[in-house]
Structures are given as structure tokens and as C-alpha cells.
mmCIF file of C-alpha atoms and ligand atoms in Angstrom:
data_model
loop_
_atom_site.group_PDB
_atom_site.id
_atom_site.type_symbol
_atom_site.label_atom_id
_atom_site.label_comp_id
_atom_site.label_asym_id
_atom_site.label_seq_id
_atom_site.Cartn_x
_atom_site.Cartn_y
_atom_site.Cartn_z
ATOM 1 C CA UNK A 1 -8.511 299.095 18.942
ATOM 2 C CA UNK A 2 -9.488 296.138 21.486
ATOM 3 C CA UNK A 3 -12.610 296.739 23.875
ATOM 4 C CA UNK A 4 -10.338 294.770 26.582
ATOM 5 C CA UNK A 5 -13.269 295.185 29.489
ATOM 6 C CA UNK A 6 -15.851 293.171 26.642
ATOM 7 C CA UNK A 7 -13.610 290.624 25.788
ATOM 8 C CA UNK A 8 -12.588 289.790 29.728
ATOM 9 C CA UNK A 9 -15.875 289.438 30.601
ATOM 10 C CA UNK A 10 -16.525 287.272 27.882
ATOM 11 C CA UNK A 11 -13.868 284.654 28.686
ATOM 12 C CA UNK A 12 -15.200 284.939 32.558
ATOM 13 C CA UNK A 13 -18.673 284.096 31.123
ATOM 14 C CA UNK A 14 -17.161 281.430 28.776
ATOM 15 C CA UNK A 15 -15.657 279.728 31.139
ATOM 16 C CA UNK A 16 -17.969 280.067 33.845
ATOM 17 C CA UNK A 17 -20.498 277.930 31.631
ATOM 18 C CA UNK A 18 -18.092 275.471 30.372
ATOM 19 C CA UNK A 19 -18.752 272.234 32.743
ATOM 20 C CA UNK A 20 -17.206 269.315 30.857
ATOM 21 C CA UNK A 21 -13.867 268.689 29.345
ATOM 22 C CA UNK A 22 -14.774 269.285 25.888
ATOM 23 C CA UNK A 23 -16.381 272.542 26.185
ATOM 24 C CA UNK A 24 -13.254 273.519 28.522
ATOM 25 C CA UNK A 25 -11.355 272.764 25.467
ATOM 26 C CA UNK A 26 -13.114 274.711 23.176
ATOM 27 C CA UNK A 27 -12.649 277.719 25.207
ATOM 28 C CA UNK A 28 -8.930 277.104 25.565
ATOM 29 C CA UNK A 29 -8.717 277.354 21.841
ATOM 30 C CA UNK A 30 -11.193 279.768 21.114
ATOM 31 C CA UNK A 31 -8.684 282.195 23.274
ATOM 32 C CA UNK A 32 -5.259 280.235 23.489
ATOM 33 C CA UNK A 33 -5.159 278.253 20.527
ATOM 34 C CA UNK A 34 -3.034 278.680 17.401
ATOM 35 C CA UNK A 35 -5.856 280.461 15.683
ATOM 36 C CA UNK A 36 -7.637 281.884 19.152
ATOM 37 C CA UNK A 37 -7.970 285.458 20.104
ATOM 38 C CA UNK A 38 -4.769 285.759 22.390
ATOM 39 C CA UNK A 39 -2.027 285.145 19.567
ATOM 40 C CA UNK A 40 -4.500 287.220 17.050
ATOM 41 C CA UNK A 41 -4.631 290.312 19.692
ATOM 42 C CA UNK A 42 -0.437 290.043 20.049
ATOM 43 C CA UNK A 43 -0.013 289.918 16.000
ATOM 44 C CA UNK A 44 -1.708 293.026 15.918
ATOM 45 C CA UNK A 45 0.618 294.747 17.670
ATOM 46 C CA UNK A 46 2.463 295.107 14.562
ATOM 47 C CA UNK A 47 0.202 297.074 12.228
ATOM 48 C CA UNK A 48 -1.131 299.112 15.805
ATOM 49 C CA UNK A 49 0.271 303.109 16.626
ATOM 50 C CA UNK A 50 3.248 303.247 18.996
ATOM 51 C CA UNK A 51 0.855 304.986 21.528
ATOM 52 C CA UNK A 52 -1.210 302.104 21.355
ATOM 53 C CA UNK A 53 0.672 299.363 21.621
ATOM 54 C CA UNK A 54 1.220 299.418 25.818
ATOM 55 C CA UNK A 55 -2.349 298.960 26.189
ATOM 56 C CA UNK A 56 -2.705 296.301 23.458
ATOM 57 C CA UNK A 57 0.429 294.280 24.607
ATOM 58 C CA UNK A 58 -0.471 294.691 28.780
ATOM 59 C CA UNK A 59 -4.446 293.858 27.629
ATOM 60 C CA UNK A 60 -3.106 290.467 25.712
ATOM 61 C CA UNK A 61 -1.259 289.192 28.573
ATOM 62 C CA UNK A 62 -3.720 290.058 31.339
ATOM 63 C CA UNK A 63 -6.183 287.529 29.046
ATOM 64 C CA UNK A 64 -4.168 285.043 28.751
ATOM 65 C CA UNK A 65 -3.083 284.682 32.149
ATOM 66 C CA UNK A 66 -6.922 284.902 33.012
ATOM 67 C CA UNK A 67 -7.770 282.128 30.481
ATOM 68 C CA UNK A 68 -5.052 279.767 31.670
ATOM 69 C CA UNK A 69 -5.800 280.191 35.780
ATOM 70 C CA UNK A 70 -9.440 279.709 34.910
ATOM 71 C CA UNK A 71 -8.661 276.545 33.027
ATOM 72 C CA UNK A 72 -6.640 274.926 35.451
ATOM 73 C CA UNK A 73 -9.167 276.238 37.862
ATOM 74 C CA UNK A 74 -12.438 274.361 36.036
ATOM 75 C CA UNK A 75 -10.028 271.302 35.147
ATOM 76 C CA UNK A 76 -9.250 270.701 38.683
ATOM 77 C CA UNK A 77 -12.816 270.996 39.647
ATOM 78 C CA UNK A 78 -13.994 268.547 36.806
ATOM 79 C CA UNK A 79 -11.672 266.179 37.543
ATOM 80 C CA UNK A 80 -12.745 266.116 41.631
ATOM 81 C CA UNK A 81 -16.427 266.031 40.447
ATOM 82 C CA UNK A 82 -15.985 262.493 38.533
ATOM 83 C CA UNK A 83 -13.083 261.088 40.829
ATOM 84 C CA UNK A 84 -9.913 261.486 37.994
ATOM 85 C CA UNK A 85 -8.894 263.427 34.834
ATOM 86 C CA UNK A 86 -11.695 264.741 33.314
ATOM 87 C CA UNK A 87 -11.675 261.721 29.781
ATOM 88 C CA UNK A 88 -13.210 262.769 26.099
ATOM 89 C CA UNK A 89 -15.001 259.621 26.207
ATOM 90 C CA UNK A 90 -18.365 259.261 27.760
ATOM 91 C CA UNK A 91 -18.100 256.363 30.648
ATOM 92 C CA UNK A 92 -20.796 253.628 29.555
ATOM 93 C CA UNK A 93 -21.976 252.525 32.910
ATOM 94 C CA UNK A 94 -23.698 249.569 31.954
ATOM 95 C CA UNK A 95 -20.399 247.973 30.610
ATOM 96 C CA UNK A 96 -19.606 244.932 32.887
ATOM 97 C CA UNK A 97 -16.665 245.672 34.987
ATOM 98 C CA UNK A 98 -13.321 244.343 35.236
ATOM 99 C CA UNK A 99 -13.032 242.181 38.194
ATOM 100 C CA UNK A 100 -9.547 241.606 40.516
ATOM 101 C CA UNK A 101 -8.109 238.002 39.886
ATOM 102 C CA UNK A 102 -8.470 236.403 42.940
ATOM 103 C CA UNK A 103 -5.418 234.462 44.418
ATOM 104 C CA UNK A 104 -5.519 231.374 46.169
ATOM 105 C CA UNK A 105 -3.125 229.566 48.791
ATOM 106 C CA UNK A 106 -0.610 227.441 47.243
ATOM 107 C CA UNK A 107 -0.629 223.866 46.427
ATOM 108 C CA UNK A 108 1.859 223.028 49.208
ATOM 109 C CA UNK A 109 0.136 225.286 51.595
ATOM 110 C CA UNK A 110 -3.223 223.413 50.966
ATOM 111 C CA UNK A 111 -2.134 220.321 51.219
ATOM 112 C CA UNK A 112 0.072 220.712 54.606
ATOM 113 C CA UNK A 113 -3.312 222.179 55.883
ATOM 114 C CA UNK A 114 -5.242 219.498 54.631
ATOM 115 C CA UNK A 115 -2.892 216.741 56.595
ATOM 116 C CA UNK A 116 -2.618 218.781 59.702
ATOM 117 C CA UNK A 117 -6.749 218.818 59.422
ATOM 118 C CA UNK A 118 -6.590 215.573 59.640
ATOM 119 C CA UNK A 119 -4.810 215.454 62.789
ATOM 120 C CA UNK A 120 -6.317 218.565 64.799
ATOM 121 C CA UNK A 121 -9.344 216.398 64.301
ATOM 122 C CA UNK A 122 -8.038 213.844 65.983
ATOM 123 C CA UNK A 123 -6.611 215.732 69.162
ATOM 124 C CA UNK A 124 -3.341 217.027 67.881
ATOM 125 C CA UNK A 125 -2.460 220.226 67.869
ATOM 126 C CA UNK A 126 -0.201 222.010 65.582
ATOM 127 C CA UNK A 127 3.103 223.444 66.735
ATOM 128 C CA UNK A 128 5.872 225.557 64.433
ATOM 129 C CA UNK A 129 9.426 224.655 65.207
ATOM 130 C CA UNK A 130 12.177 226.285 63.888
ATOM 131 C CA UNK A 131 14.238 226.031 60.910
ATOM 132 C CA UNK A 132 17.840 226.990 62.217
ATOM 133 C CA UNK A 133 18.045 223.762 64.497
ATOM 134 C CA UNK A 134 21.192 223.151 67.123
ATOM 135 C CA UNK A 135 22.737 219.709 65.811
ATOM 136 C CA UNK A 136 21.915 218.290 69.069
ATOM 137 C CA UNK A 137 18.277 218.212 68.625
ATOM 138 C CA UNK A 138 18.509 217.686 64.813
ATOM 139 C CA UNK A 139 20.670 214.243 65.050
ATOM 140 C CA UNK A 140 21.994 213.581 68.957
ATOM 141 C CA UNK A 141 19.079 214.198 70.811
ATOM 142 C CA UNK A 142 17.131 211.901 68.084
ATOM 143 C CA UNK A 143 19.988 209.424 68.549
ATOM 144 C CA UNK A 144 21.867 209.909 65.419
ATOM 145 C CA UNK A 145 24.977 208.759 66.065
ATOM 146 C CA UNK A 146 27.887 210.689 65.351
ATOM 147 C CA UNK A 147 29.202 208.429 62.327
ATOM 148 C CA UNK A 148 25.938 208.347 60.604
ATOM 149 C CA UNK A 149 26.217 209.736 57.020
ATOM 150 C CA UNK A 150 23.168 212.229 57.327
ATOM 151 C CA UNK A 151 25.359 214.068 59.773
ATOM 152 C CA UNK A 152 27.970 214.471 56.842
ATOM 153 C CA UNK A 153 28.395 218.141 55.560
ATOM 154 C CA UNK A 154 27.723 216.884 51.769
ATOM 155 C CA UNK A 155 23.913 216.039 53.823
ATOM 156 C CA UNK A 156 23.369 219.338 56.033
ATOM 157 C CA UNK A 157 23.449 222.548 55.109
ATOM 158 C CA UNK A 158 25.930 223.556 58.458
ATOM 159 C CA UNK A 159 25.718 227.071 59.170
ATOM 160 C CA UNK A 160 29.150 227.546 61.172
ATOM 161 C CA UNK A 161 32.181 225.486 61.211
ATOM 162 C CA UNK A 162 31.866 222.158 62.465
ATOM 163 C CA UNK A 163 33.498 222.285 65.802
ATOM 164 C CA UNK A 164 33.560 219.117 67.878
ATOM 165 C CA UNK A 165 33.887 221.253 71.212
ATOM 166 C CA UNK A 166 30.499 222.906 70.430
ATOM 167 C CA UNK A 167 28.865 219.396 71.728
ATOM 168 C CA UNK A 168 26.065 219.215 69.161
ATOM 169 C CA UNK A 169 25.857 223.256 69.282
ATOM 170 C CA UNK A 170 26.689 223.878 66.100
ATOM 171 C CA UNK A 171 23.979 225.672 63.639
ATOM 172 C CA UNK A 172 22.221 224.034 61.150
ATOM 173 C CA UNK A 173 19.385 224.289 58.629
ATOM 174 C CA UNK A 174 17.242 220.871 59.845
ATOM 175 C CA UNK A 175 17.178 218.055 57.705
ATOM 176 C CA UNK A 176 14.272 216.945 58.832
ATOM 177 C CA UNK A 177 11.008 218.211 61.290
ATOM 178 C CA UNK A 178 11.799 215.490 63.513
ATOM 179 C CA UNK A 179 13.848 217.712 66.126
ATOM 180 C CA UNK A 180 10.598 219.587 66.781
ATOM 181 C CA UNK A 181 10.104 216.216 68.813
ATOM 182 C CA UNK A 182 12.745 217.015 70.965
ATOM 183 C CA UNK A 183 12.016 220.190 71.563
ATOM 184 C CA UNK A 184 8.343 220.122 72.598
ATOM 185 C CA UNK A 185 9.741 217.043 74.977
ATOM 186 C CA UNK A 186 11.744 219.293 76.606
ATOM 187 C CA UNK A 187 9.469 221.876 77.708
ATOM 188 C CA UNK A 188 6.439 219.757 78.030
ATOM 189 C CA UNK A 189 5.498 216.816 79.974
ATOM 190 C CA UNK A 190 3.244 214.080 78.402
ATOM 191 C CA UNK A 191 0.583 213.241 77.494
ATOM 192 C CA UNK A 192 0.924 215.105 74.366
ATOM 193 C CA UNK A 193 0.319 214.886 70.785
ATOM 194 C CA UNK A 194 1.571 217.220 68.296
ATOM 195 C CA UNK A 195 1.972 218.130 64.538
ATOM 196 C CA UNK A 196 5.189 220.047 63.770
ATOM 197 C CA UNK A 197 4.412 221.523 59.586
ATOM 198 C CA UNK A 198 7.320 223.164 58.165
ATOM 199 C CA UNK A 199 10.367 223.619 55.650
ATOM 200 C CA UNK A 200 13.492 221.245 55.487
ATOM 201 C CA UNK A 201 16.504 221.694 53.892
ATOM 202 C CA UNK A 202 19.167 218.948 52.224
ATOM 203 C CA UNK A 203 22.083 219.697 50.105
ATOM 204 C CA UNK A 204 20.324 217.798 47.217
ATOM 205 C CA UNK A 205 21.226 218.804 43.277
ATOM 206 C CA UNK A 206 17.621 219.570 42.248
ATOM 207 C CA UNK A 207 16.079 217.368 39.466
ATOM 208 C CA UNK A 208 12.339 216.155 38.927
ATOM 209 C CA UNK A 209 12.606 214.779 42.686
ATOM 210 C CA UNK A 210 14.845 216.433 44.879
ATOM 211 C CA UNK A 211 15.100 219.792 46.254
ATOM 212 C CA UNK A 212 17.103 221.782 48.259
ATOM 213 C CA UNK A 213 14.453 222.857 49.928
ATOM 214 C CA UNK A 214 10.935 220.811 50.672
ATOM 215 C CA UNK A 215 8.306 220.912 52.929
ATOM 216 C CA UNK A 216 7.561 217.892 56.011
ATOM 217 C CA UNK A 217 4.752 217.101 58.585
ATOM 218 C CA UNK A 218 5.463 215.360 61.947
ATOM 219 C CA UNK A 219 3.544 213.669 64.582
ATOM 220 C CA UNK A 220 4.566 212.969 67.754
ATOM 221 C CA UNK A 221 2.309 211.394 70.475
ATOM 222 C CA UNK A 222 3.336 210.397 73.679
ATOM 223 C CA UNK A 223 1.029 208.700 76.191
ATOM 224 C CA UNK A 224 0.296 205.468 79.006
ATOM 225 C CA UNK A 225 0.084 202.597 77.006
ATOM 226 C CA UNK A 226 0.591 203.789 73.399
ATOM 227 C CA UNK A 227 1.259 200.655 71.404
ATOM 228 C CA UNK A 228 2.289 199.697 67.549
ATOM 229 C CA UNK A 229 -1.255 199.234 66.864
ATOM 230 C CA UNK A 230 -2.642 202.651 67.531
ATOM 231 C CA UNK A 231 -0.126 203.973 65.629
ATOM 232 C CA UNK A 232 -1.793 201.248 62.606
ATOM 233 C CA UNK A 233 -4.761 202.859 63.359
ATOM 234 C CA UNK A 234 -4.059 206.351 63.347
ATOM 235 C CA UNK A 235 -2.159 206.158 59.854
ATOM 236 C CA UNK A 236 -4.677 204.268 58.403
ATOM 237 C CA UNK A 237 -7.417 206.424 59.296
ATOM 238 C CA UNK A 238 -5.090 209.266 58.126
ATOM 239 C CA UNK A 239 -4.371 207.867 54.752
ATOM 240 C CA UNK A 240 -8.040 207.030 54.097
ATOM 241 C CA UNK A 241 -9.217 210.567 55.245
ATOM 242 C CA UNK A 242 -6.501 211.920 52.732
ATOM 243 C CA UNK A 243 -6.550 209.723 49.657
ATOM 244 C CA UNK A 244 -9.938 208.162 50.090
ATOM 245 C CA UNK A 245 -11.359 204.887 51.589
ATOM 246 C CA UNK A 246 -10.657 202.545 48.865
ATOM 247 C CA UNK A 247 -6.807 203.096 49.744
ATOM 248 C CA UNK A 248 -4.712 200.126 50.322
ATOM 249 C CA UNK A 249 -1.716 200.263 52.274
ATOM 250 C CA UNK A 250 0.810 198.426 54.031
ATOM 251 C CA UNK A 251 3.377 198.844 56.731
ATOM 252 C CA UNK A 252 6.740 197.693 55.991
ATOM 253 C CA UNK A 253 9.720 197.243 58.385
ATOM 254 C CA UNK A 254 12.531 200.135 58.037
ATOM 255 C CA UNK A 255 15.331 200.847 60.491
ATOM 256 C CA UNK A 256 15.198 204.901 61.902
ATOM 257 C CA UNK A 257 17.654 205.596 64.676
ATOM 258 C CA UNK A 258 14.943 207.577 66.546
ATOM 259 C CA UNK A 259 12.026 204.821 66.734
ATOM 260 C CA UNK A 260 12.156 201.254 67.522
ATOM 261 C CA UNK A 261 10.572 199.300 66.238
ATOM 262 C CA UNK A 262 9.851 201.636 63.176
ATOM 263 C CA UNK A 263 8.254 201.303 59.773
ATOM 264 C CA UNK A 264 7.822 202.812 56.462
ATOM 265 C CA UNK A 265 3.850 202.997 54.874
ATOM 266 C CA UNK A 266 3.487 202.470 51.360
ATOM 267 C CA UNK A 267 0.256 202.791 49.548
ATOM 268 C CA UNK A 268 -0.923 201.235 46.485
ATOM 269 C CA UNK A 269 -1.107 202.487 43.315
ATOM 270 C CA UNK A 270 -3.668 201.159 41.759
ATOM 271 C CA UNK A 271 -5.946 204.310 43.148
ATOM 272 C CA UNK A 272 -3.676 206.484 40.832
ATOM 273 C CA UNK A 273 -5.484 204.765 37.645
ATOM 274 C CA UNK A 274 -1.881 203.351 36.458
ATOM 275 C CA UNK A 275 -0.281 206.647 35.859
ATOM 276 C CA UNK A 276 2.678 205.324 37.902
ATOM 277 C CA UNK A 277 4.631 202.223 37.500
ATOM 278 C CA UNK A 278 5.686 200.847 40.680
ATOM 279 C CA UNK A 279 2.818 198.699 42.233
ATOM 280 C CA UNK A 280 3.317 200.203 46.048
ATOM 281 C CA UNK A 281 4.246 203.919 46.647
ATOM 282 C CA UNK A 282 6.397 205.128 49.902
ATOM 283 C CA UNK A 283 4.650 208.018 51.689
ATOM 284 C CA UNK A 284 6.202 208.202 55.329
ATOM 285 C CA UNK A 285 8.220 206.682 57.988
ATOM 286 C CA UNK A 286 7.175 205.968 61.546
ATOM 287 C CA UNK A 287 7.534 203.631 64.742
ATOM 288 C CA UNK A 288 7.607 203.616 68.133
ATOM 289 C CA UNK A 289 9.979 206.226 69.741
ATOM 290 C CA UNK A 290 13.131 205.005 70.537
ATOM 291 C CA UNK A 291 13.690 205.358 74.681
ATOM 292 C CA UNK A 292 16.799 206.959 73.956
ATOM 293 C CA UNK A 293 14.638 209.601 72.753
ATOM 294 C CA UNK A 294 12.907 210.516 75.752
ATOM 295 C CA UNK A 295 16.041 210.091 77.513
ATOM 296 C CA UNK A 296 17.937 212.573 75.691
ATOM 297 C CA UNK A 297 14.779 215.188 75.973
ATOM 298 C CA UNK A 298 14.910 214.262 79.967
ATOM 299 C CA UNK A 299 11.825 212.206 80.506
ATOM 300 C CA UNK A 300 12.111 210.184 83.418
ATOM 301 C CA UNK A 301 11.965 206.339 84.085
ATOM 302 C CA UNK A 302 11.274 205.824 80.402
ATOM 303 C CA UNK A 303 14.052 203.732 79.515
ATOM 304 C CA UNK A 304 14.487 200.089 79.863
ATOM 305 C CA UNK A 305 11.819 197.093 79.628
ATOM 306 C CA UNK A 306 8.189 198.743 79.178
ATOM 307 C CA UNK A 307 5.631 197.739 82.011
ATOM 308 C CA UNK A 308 1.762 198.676 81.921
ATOM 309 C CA UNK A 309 1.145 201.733 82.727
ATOM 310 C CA UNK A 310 4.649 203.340 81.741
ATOM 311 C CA UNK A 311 4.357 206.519 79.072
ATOM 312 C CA UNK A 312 5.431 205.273 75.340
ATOM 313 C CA UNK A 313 4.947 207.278 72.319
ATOM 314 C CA UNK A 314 4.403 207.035 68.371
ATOM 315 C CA UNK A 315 6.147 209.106 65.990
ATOM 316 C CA UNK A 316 6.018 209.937 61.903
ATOM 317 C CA UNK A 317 7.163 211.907 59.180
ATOM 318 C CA UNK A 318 6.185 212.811 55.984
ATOM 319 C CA UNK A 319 7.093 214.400 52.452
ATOM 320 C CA UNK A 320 4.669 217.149 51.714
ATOM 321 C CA UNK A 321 6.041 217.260 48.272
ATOM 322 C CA UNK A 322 5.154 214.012 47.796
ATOM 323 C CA UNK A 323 2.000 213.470 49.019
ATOM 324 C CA UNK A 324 0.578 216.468 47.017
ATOM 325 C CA UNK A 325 2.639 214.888 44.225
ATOM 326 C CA UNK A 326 0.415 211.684 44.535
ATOM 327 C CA UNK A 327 -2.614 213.030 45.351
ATOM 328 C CA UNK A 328 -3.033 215.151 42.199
ATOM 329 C CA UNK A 329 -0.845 212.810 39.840
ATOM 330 C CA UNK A 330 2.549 215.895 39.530
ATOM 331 C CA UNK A 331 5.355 214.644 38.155
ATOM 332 C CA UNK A 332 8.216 216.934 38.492
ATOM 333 C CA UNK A 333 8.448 218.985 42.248
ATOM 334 C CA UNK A 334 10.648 221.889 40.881
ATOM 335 C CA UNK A 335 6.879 223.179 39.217
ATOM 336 C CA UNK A 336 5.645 223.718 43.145
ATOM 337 C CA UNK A 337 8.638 226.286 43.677
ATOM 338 C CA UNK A 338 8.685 228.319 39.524
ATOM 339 C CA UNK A 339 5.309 229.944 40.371
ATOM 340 C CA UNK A 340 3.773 229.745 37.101
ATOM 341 C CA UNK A 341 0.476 230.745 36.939
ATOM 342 C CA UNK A 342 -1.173 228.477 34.454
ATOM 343 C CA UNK A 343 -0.047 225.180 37.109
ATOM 344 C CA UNK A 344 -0.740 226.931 40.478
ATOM 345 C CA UNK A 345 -4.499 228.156 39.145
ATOM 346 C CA UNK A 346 -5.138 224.280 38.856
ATOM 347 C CA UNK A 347 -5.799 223.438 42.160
HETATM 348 N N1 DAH B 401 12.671 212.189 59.839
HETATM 349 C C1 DAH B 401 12.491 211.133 58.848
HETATM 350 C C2 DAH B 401 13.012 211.605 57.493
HETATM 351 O O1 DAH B 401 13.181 212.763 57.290
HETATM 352 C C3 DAH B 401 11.038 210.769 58.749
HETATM 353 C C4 DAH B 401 10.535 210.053 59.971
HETATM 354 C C5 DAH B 401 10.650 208.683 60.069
HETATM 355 C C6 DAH B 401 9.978 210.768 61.022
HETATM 356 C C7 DAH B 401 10.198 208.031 61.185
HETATM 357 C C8 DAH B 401 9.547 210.112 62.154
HETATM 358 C C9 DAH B 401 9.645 208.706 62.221
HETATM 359 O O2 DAH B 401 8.992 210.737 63.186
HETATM 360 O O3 DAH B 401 9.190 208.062 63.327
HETATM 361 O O4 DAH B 401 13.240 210.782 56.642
#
């Protein structure tokens, strides 16, 4: 017959002095396991009297209930003394740890920063404008004429039906940051100079070029006096604070509805080390804003021949895209937008 008093204190004591996991698991199988005494105490039952075999069978159970509440007992306990699931393996503390990879911003993000840098540094201050534009202030106010192809549906992503009695209220996704212009016109007076960073969006098939979707920077800066030459200065200072003083560039004449007279800035590519063919590389358009501009955004007296003293302004636009594109010699945009790893960890 079982001494069931002994053998319960025993497993109390057992398991009172087991204080890691594997001497927890060497009491669960001294009493639970296959060969332990719990199963050995039940087979018993077989051979044992019929008066017996109550106090055998209730004294088998009553242990192994015991056993298993005290090892989920101690189990919980280790495991909240060493922060998890109590492991077979000793932790080796001196092992060097595994660090988080660190992110960075992206490519596109950097480099808008970097330009709008530029700028704040010169006085300008950055302003967000937003990407579902009225076509009013994406082509009218801007003095886009009505016939002008960029104003065609196979250009601009529309966002309702084209209805000539909405009067340039129809929704759009801009085309362009240039109708940020019109809007900080309208609610502030000059002087003023602004950057407007953002997304654009043209109905472009994508290849190694073109996207649906890129990224622009425009300046706006209206003041007394503001002539073509400060707005010489101000890109070239800009372009040598980007891409380095030895940059050459040039202004060429351009036509844009919404500055007169207005200009396009290439820069040469000989900085690039003749990774690219053409000899002179477009980067952004600019001019003089038009005074149908400030008309349409309700600046007064603006209009007409200029006199001394009268407010004028100086406007650009550029390609973020492109600029990054140059500056660290990519050749295909659609890699700025798959999000692989091994090319955004390069910069
Ligand atoms: N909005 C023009 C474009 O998307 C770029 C541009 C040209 C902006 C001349 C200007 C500017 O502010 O003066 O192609």
C-alpha cells in the first residue's frame, strides 16, 4: 500500500526547491511522466484488493492534480523572474546584441528638403498647398487659356465631369504646384516669398521618365522692384548651393502662359563626369509673373506698363524627380516609387 501523506510532501518539497526550468522538468517527470510515479501508482490499481483500491485511485489523482498546479505555479513564476518563457539554454550575456535597422527618409524626401533649405535660407518660407486643386487656380487663374492642350482630359486627371457652367470649379488632381501661387496671392498681400513642395499628378503611361505621379518645388516671390536679374541671381546661387560651385548654367528663353518674360535653366553636364549624353540638361522653368496673374488672384494696380516702385514678382518650378535624378546620376524614376531596399539604403 501507498504512504500517500510521504509521497505529497515529497512532491511539495520537490517542487518547492526546483528554481529553474530544467529541474521543474525533472520533477514533472519524476511524478507525471510516462515512467513517473503518478501512472505507476494508477497501474497498481490492478493487482491492489477491492477495499483498497478507493484510497489508491482518490490518492493518485489528488497527486497529480497537486503536481500539475504546482508546475504551472513555479513556471509562471520563472518565467516573470527572467522577463519570458523560462528557455533550456543558458543566455550568454556577453554575446553582442542584435541591433534595430535604422530607417532613413527617402530619397525624394531628402532632396525636396534639401532645395527648400536652400530657400528658407534665403527668406522663403515653406507653404503646403493642396493636391485636389479647383481648375481655376490650376490653369485660369495662372492664365491658361481654355484651348490650351494641358487643360485636355488625356493631361489632367479631372475628378468630376467637366462641366463648362462650373466656371473653372471643377475638381482636379494639379498638374503642377504652380496654383499654390494663386492661392497664397489670394489671402496674402505682398511682399512675400514662398516655397510650395508637394505631389503632382499627369495622366502619363509610366516608363524610365514619366510618372503618374511625381513630386515639384515652387517659388514665388513678389516684391517693389523685383527684376529678371534677381531672379538670375537667386537660381544661380540655388543651383550652385545644390550641385556645387563649379556648375555651369544657362538661361534659355521658353514661353509659360503664367510668366512673361519666362525662361527655362539648363545646366551642364560636364559636372556629371559624361554619364549623360546631351551637353546641357533642363532642370526648371521660370520668369517674371505674368500681370494677368496678379490680376486674376486680385492684386491691385499691377497690370499694365511697370513704373518704379510698382510690386513685380519672380516665379519657378521644378522636377524633384529630376533633380535627385541628376544629382546622384539615377536613371530610371519608377526605382524612387518600388521601395526596394538595396536602392533606397544608398543614399
Ligand atoms: N508649372 C511649370 C510646369 O509644371 C513649371 C514652372 C515654369 C513653374 C515656370 C513656374 C514658372 O513657376 O515660372 O512645367
Amino acid at each position: 500500500m501507498w504512504n500517500f501523506p510521504q509521497i505529497l510532501d515529497q512532491a511539495r518539497n520537490d517542487l518547492a526547491s526546483a528554481d529553474d526550468a530544467s529541474s521543474l522538468e525533472a520533477c514533472r517527470l519524476k511524478y507525471l511522466g510516462k515512467k513517473g510515479l503518478v501512472p505507476a501508482i494508477f497501474d497498481s490499481l490492478s493487482s491492489a484488493s477491492p477495499e483498497d483500491k478507493p484510497t489508491i485511485g482518490k490518492g493518485a489523482n489528488d497527486l497529480r492534480v497537486l503536481v500539475t498546479a504546482l508546475l504551472k505555479e513555479k513556471t509562471k513564476a520563472l518565467g516573470a523572474l527572467g522577463g519570458g518563457t523560462p528557455c533550456a539554454r543558458p543566455v550568454d550575456l556577453t554575446m553582442p546584441g542584435v541591433g534595430p535597422a535604422l530607417g532613413h527618409r527617402h530619397v525624394l524626401t531628402q532632396t525636396m528638403t534639401e532645395i527648400c533649405d536652400v530657400f528658407e535660407r534665403m527668406g522663403f518660407v515653406v507653404v503646403e498647398s493642396p493636391e485636389i486643386e479647383t481648375e481655376f487656380n490650376n490653369f485660369t487663374g495662372l492664365n491658361i487659356p481654355i484651348d490650351h492642350p494641358s487643360r485636355d482630359a488625356f493631361d489632367t486627371f479631372y475628378l468630376e465631369a467637366n462641366d463648362p457652367a462650373a466656371k473653372g470649379r471643377n475638381l482636379l488632381l494639379r498638374s503642377h504646384t504652380s496654383p499654390g501661387q494663386v492661392r497664397v496671392m489670394r489671402d496674402h498681400q505682398p511682399p512675400l516669398a514662398v516655397i510650395i513642395p508637394g505631389r503632382v499628378y499627369r495622366p502619363d503611361a509610366g516608363d524610365a521618365s514619366h510618372s503618374f505621379m511625381f513630386h515639384q518645388v515652387e517659388g514665388l516671390l513678389v516684391d517693389k522692384d523685383v527684376k529678371f536679374s534677381d531672379l538670375k541671381g537667386l537660381l544661380s546661387e540655388f543651383c550652385r548651393r545644390f550641385f556645387g560651385p563649379q556648375v555651369k548654367m544657362r538661361f534659355r528663353p521658353h514661353f509659360f502662359p503664367f510668366t512673361e518674360p519666362s525662361a527655362e535653366v539648363d545646366i551642364s553636364a560636364d559636372i556629371f563626369k559624361g554619364t549623360l549624353r546631351k551637353p546641357w540638361l533642363e532642370i526648371l522653368g521660370c520668369g517674371m509673373v505674368n500681370p494677368k496673374v496678379f490680376e486674376a488672384a486680385g492684386y491691385p494696380c499691377l497690370s499694365g506698363r511697370q513704373a518704379a516702385g510698382q510690386y513685380t514678382g519672380l516665379a519657378f518650378g521644378m522636377g524633384v524627380e529630376r533633380m535627385a535624378m541628376l544629382k546622384y546620376g539615377i536613371k530610371d524614376i519608377r526605382l524612387f516609387y518600388e521601395n526596394d531596399v538595396r536602392f533606397l539604403k544608398q543614399f
